[in-house]
XYZ file of C-alpha atoms in Angstrom:
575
model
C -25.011 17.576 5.853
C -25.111 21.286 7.338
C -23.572 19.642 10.460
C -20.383 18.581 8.926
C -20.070 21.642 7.170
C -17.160 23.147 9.564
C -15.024 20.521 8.637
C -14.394 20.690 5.267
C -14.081 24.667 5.787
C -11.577 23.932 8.191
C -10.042 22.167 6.016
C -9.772 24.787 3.201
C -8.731 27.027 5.569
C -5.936 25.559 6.325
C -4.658 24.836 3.237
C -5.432 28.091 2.049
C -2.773 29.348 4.654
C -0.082 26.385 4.117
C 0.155 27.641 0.530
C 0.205 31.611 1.532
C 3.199 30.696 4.039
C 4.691 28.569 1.610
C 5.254 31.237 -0.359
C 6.055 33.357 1.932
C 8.903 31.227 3.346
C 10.560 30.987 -0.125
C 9.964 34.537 -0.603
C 12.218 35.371 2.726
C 14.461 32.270 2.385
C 13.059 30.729 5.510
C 14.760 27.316 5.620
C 14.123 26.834 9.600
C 10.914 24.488 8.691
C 9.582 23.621 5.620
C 6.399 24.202 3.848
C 5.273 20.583 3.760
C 6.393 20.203 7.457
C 4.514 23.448 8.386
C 1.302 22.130 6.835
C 1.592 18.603 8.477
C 1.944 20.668 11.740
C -1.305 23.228 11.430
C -3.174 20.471 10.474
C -2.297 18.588 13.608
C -3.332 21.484 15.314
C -6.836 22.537 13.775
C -7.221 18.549 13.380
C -7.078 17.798 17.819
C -9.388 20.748 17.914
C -11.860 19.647 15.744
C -11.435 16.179 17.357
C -12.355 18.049 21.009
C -15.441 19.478 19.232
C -16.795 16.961 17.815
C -15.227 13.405 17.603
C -17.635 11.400 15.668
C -17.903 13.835 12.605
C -14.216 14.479 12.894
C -13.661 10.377 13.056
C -16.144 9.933 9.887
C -14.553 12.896 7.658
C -10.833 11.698 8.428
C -10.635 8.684 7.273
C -8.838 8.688 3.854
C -11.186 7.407 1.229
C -8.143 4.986 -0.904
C -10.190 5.462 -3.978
C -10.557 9.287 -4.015
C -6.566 9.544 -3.745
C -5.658 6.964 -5.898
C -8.392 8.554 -8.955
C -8.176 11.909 -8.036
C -5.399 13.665 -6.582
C -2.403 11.280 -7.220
C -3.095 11.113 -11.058
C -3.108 15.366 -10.838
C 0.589 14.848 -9.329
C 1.944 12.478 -11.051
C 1.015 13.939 -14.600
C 2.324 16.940 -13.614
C 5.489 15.961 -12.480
C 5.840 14.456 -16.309
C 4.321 16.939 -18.062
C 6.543 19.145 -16.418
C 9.928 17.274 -16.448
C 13.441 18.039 -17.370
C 13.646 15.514 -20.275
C 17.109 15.806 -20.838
C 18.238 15.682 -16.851
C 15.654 12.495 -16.561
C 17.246 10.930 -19.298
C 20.691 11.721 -18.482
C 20.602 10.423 -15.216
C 18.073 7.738 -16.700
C 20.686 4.805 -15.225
C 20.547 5.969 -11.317
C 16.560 6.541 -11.477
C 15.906 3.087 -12.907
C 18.680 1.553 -10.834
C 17.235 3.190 -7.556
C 13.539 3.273 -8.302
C 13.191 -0.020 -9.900
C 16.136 -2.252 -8.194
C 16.329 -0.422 -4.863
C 12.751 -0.627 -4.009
C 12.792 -4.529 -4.612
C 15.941 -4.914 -2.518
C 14.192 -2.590 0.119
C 10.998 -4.515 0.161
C 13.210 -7.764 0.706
C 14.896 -5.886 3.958
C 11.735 -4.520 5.026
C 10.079 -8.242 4.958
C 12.875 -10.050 6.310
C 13.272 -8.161 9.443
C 9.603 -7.265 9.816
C 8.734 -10.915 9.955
C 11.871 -11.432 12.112
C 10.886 -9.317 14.441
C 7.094 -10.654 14.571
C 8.839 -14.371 15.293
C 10.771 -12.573 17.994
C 7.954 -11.576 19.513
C 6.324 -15.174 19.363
C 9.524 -15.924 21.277
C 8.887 -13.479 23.911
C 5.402 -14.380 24.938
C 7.235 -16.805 27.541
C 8.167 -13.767 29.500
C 4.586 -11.896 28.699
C 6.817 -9.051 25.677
C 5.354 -9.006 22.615
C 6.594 -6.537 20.581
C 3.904 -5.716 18.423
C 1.232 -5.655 21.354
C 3.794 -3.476 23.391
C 2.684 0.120 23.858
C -1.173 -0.778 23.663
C -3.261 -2.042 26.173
C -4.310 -5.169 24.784
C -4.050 -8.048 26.946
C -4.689 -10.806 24.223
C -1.515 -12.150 22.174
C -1.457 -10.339 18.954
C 0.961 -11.458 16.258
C 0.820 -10.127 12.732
C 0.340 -12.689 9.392
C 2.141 -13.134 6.879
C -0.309 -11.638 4.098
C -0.251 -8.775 6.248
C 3.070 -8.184 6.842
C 4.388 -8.729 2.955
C 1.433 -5.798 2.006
C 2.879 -3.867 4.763
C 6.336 -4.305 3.343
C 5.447 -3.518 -0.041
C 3.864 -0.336 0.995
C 6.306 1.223 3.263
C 8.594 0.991 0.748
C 6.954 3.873 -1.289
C 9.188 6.886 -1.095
C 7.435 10.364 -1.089
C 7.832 11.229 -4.851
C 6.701 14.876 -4.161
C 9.702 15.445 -1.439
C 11.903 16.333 -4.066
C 9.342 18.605 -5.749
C 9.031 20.552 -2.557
C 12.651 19.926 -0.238
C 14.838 20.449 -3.510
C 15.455 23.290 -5.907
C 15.323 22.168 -9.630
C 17.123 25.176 -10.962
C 20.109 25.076 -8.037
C 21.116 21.284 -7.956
C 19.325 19.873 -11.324
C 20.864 16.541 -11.106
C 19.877 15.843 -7.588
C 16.414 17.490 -8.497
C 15.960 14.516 -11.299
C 17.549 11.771 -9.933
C 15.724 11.974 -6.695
C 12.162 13.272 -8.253
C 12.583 10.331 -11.049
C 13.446 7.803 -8.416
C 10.181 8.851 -6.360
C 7.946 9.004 -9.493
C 9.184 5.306 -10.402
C 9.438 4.295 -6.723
C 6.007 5.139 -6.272
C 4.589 3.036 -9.405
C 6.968 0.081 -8.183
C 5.648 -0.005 -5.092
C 2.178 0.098 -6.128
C 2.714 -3.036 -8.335
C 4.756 -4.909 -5.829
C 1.142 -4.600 -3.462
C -0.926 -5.224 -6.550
C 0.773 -8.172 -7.439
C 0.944 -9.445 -3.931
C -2.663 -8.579 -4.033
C -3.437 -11.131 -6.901
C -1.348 -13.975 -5.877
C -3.143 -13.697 -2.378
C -6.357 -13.630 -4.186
C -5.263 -16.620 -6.009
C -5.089 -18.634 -3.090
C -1.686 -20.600 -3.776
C 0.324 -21.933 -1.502
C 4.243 -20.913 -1.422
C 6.215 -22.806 -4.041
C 9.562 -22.520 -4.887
C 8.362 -20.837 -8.177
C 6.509 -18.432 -6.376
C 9.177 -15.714 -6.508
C 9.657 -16.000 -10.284
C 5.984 -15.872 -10.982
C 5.871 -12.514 -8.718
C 8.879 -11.247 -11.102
C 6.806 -12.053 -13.709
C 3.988 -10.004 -13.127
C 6.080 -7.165 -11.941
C 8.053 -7.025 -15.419
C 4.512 -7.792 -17.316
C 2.379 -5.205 -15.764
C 5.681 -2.466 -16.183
C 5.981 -3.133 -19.791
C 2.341 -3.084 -20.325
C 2.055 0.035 -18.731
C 4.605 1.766 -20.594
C 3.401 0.758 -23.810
C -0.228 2.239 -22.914
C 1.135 5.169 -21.829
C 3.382 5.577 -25.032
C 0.213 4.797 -27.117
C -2.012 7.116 -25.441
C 0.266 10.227 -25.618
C 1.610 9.127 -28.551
C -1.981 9.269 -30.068
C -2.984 12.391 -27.931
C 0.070 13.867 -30.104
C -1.219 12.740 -33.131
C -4.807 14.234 -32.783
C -3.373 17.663 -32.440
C -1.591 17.279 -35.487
C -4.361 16.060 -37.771
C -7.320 18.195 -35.446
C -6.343 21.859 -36.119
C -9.276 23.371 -35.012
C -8.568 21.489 -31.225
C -5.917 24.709 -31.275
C -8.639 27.082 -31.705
C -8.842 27.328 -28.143
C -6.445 27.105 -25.037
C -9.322 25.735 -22.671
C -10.279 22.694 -25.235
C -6.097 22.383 -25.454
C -5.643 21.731 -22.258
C -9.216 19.558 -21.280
C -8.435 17.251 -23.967
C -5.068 17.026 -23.033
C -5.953 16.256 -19.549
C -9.073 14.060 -20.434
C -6.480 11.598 -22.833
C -3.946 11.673 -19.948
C -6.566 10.684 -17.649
C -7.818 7.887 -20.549
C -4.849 6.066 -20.043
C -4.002 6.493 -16.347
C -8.274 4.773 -16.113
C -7.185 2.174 -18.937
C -4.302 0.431 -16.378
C -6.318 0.870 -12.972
C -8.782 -0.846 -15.170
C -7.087 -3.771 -15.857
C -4.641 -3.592 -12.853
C -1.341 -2.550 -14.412
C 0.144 0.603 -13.294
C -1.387 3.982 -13.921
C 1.634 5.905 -12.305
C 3.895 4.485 -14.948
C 1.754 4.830 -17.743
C 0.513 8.504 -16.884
C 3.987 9.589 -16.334
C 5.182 8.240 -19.916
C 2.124 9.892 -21.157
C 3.348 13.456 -19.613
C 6.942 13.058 -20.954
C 5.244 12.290 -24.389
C 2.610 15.137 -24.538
C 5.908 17.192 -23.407
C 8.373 16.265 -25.787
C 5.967 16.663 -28.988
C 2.168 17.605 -27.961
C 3.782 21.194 -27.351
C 4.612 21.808 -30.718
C 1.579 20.857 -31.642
C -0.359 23.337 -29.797
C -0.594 26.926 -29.643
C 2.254 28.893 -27.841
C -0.735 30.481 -25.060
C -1.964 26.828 -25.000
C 1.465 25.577 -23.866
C 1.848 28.246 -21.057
C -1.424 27.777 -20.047
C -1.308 23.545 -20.061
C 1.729 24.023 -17.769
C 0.518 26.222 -15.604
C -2.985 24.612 -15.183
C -1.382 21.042 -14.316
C 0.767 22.762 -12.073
C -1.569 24.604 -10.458
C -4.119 21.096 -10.082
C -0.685 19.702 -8.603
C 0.109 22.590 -6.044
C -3.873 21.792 -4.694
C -3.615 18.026 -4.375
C -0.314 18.232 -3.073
C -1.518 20.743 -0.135
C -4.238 18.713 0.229
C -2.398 15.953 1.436
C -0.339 17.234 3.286
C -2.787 18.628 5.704
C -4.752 16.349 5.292
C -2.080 13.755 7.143
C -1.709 16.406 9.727
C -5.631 15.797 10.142
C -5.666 12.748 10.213
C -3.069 12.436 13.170
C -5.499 11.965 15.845
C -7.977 9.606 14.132
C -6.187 6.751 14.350
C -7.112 5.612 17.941
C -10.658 5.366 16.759
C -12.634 3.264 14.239
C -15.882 4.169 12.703
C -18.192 1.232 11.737
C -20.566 1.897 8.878
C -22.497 -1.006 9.743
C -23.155 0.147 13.482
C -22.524 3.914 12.830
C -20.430 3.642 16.269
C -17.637 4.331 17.300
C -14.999 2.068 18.594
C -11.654 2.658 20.695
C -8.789 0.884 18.870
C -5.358 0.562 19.702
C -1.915 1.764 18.263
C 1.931 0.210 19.257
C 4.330 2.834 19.617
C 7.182 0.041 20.368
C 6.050 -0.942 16.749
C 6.553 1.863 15.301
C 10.095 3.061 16.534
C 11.142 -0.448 15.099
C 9.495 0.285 11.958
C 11.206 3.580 11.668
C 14.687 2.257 12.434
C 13.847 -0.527 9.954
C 12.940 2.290 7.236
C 16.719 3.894 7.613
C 18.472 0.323 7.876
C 16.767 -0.860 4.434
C 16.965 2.703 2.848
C 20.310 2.906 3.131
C 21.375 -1.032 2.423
C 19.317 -0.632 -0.607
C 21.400 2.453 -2.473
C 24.369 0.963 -1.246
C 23.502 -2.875 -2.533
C 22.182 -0.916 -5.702
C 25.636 1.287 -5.928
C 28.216 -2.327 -5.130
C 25.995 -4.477 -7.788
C 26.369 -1.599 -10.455
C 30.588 -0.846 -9.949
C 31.021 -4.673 -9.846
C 29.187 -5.123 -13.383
C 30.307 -1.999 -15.066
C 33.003 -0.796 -13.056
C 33.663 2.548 -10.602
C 34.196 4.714 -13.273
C 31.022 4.533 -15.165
C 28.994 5.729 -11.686
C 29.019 9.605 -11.582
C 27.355 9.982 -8.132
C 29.726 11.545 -5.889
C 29.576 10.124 -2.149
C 27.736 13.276 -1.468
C 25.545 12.952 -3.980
C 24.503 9.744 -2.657
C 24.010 10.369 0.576
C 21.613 13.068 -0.157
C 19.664 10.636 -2.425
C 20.092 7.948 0.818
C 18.484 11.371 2.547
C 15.884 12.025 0.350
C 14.490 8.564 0.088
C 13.663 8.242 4.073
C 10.722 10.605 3.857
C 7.117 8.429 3.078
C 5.130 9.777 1.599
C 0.883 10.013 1.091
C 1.118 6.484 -1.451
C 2.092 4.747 1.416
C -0.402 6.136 3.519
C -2.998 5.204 0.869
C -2.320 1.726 0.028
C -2.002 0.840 3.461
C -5.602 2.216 4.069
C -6.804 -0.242 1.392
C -6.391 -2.991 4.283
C -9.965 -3.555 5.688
C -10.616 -6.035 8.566
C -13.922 -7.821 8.993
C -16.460 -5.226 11.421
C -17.218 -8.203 13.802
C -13.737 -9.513 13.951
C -11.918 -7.123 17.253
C -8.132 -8.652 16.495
C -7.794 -8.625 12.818
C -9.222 -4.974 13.212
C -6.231 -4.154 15.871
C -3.420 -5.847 13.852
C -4.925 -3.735 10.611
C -5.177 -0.637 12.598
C -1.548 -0.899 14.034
C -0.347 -1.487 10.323
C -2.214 1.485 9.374
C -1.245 3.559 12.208
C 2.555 2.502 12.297
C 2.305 3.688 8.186
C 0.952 7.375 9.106
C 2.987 8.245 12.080
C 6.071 7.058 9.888
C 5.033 9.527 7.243
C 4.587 12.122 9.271
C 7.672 11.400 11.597
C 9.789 11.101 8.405
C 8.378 14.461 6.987
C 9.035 16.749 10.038
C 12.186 15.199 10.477
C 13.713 14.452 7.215
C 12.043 16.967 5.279
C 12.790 19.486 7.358
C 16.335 18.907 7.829
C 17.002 18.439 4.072
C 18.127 22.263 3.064
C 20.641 21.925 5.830
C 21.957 18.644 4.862
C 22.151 19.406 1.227
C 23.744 22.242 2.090
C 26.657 20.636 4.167
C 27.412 17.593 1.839
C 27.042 20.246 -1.407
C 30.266 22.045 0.722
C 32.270 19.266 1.416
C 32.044 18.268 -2.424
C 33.310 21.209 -3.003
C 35.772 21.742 -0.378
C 36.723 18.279 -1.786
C 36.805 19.573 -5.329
C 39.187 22.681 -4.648
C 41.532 20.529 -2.396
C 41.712 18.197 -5.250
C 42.266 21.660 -8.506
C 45.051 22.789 -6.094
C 47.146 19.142 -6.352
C 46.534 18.947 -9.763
C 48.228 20.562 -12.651
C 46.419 23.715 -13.255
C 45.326 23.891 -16.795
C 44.429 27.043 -18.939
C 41.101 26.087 -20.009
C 39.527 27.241 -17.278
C 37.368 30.049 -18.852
C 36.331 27.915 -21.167
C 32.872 26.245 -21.700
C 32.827 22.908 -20.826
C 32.924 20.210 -23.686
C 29.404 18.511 -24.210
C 29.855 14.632 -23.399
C 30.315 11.520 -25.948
C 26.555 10.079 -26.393
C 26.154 6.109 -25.784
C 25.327 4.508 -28.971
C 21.948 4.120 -27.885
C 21.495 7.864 -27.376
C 22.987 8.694 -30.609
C 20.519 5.952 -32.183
C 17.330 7.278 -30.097
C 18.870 10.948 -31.319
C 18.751 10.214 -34.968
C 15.199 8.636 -34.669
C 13.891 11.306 -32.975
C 15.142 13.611 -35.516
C 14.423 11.996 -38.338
C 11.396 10.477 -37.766
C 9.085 10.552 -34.767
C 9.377 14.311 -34.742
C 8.235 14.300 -38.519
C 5.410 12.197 -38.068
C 4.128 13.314 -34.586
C 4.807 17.103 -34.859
C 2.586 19.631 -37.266
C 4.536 20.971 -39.881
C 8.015 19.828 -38.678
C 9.960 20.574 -41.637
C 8.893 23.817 -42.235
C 8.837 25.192 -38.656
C 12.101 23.189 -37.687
C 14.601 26.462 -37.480
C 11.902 28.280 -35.640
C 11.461 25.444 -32.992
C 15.205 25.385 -32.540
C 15.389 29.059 -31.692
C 12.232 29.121 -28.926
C 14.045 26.150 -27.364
C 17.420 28.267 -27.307
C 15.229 31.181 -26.060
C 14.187 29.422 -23.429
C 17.847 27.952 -22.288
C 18.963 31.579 -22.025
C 15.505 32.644 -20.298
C 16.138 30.032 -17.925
C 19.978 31.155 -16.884
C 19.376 34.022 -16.632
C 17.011 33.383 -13.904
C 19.016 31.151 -12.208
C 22.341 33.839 -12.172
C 19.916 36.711 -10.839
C 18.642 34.566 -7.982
C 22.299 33.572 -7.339
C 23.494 37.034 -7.031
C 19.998 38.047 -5.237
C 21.420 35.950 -2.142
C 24.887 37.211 -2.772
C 26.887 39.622 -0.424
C 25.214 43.279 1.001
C 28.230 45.019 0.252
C 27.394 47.694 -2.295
C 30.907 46.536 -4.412
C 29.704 43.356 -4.325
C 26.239 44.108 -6.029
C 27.559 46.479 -8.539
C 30.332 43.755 -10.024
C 27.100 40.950 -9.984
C 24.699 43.230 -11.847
C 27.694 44.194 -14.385
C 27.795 40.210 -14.547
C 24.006 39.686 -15.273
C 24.147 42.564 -17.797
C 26.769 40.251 -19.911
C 24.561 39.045 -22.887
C 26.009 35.276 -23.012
C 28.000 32.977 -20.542
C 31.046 33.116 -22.819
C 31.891 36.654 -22.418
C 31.311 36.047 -18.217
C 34.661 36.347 -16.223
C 36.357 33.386 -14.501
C 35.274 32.072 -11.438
C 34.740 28.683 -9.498
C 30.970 30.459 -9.286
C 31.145 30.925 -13.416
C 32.766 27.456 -14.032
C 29.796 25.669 -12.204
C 27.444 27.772 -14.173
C 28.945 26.755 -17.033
C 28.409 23.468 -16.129
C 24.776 24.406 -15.387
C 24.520 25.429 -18.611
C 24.948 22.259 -20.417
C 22.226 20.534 -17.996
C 19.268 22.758 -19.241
């Protein structure tokens, strides 16, 4: 074991720096490269010279054990990023995260397959005049054509977005509605995708031939194991809920608080993997539950402390994997057999893989704007509240892969003794992790600057527009909240009047004092988000003086007008 040891400290190493100059770069608004991109790049680095010093551990210790992400870190991510949501963003822009997380991704896997398989035929077609385009870039001289089962798993799985981009590339507290739409899209993306290759999975399995029911029976299981999943994950945190309230003494202490609140969480995610329905789905629902009434039920230390410890598990598996895909960089030109503990020289198509990537943008962007023309010509233009930049930042958001892909892909195994299923597998699996990385230096690191120049031209576009109009004198005043749908206003009133009575201790009598720590909270909030405004604001000393007189203003109302003001005001009623 000792002589493996430098690897894993190598590891640890480097993520122990990728979080210190993470920090570091929000600390200094550094926006030239991000954190994620910075890790990906360090562990490219420290990952080719581990490779030089020894290539066999290096090969054996890089390979990315599917189980270990799929049980380990990416339950720690996803139940944060529900544990930890902005309920009322996620449900206000609940229409454009189901329409582009569940819709999207089908359309997107459609694209994918179609012109993945199109351009496997084209290469068929090619072999006359010795081009194939899947062999080209290797050094294979043996026709190599991909099949079909592997080329609809390959679809399915490079169609999972990176649900932690928006986590990372986005500020929640600047642009809240991007932050929810694209972070809910990825959360859901992510469990879509998962049961799109599951379900292929089972009806491969089957052994079936293609019918013309086929399709419908794959819709099938997709809506079966969705629904199924959310109802598990509503039971489970529904029930996690419930304990608290009937178990006192489980609030005697923050550490059993936030085990057992992890342990049930983890319950349900083991419950779906168990009987292959989604664990993503079920172990977000379960975080938006334990959110939304758990936290009542516990103490007010255990609720800091829950948020901060699944945060903090989050922030680990999240650096993890991204250096660990910087690692992993260089190991995919090899292939370690555990049978003949050698190893064997495999090859990679870079041809492939430019096609792949320009195949990634094509369906990315056909699927929003499919997604976008189905939804205006059903419920008409002005029902969709995305501006055109808006979208095009989602569109931008959406091209980065992310580790899910990287996984599921490395769940393909090829037979030890069988040399051209194990290069078509290993060109899948390489294609998948230079995509994610390629994606995530690119597109991740460009994604401050981009948001930054569509955010302007909306409001360029916005100020062009208030100068044509008739000017009104309501500007100083705070925006009007918004009509709720009749199903809001009917969720609303159950909430209210029952779920929060049966699932939360004490309800009636602590009901005024709940109301207040949640307004506490709003203002707490705000008034972070104006000081870091006016942080970045001008150096002149004029300038500073008139923004701290602002932030010493006890409440928005008595703030002076401004187009600045006005969109805080509008922040305001997002919190």
């Amino acid at each position: 074991m000792s002589e493996y040891g430098a690897v894993p400290f190598a590891l640890m190493i480097v993520i122990v720096i990728y979080i210190v100059i993470g920090e570091y770069f929000k600390s200094i608004h550094f926006h030239l490269i991000h954190e994620t991109s910075f890790g990906i790049i360090i562990g490219m680095l420290v990952g080719l010279l581990l490779k030089w010093m020894d290539e066999n551990a290096y090969a054996q210790f890089f390979s990315l054990n599917a189980t270990i992400f799929f049980y380990l870190l990416l339950p720690l991510i996803i139940f944060s990023g529900g544990y930890n949501l902005k309920k009322k963003q996620f449900l206000k822009n609940f229409k454009y995260i189901v329409s582009f997380g569940f819709l999207s991704t089908l359309i997107n896997f459609i694209i994918t397959l179609t012109l993945t398989i199109a351009f496997n035929s084209w290469s068929k077609n090619l072999r006359i005049i010795n081009i194939e385009l899947v062999r080209l870039g290797t050094n294979l001289d043996s026709h190599l054509s991909l099949s079909y089962d592997e080329m609809i798993k390959y679809s399915a799985t490079i169609c999972a977005t990176d649900s932690v981009a928006a986590l990372n590339l986005i500020p929640s507290q600047q642009y809240p509605k991007l932050f929810s739409v694209v972070f809910g899209e990825g959360m859901v993306n992510d469990a879509v995708s998962i049961i799109i290759f599951q379900a292929v999975t089972i009806l491969q399995k089957s052994g079936k031939s293609f019918e013309w029911y086929t399709p419908f029976e794959f819709i099938g299981r997709f809506l079966e194991n969705c629904i199924i999943s959310l109802l598990i994950g509503l039971f489970v945190g529904l029930f996690s809920t419930w304990c608290f309230k009937k178990c006192r003494f489980l609030t005697n202490s923050t550490t059993t608080e936030t085990v057992f609140a992890f342990l049930m969480a983890y319950m349900g995610y083991s419950i779906c993997e168990m009987l292959n329905l989604s664990g993503v789905i079920s172990l977000l629902m379960i975080g938006i539950m334990m959110s939304h009434y758990q936290g009542y039920n516990i103490s007010q230390l255990g609720r800091v402390t829950t948020r901060v410890t699944f945060e903090s598990l989050s922030l680990g598996a999240e650096a993890f994997l991204y250096v660990f895909l910087g690692f992993a960089m260089w190991n995919q030109t090899t292939y370690y057999s555990p049978l003949t503990q050698d190893l064997y020289y495999v090859e990679v198509s870079w041809v492939f893989t430019l096609l792949q990537l320009g195949v990634v943008i094509v369906a990315r962007y056909l699927s929003i704007y499919i997604v976008y023309w189905i939804f205006i010509a059903i419920k008409g233009p002005k029902v969709w509240k995305l501006t055109k930049y808006e979208m095009s930042i989602c569109c931008f958001a959406g091209m980065v892969r992310g580790s899910v892909a990287f996984a599921l892909i490395e769940t393909l195994v090829a037979s030890p003794t069988d040399g051209i299923q194990i290069n078509q597998i290993n060109i899948l699996q390489s294609c998948v992790l230079y995509i994610v990385v390629v994606t995530t230096l690119i597109f991740g690191t460009a994604m401050p600057f981009f948001i930054n120049i569509q955010i302007n031209k909306q409001l360029e576009e916005e100020e062009r527009k208030s100068i044509s109009e008739i000017p009104t004198p309501v500007l100083n005043d705070t925006p009007k909240q918004k009509e709720l749908s009749e199903a809001q206003k009917i969720i609303k009133y159950m909430d209210e009047h029952y779920f929060k009575r049966w699932f939360i201790y004490d309800y009636e009598n602590r009901k005024e004092r709940i109301t207040q720590e949640k307004k506490q909270i709003k203002t707490e909030t705000l008034q972070e988000i104006y000081e870091k405004a006016f942080s970045e604001a001008s150096e002149d000393e004029s300038v500073k003086q008139r923004n701290e007189d602002f932030i010493s203003l006890p409440s928005i109302e008595e703030k002076p007008t401004s187009p600045l003001i006005v969109k805080m005001q509008e922040l305001s009623q997002q919190i």
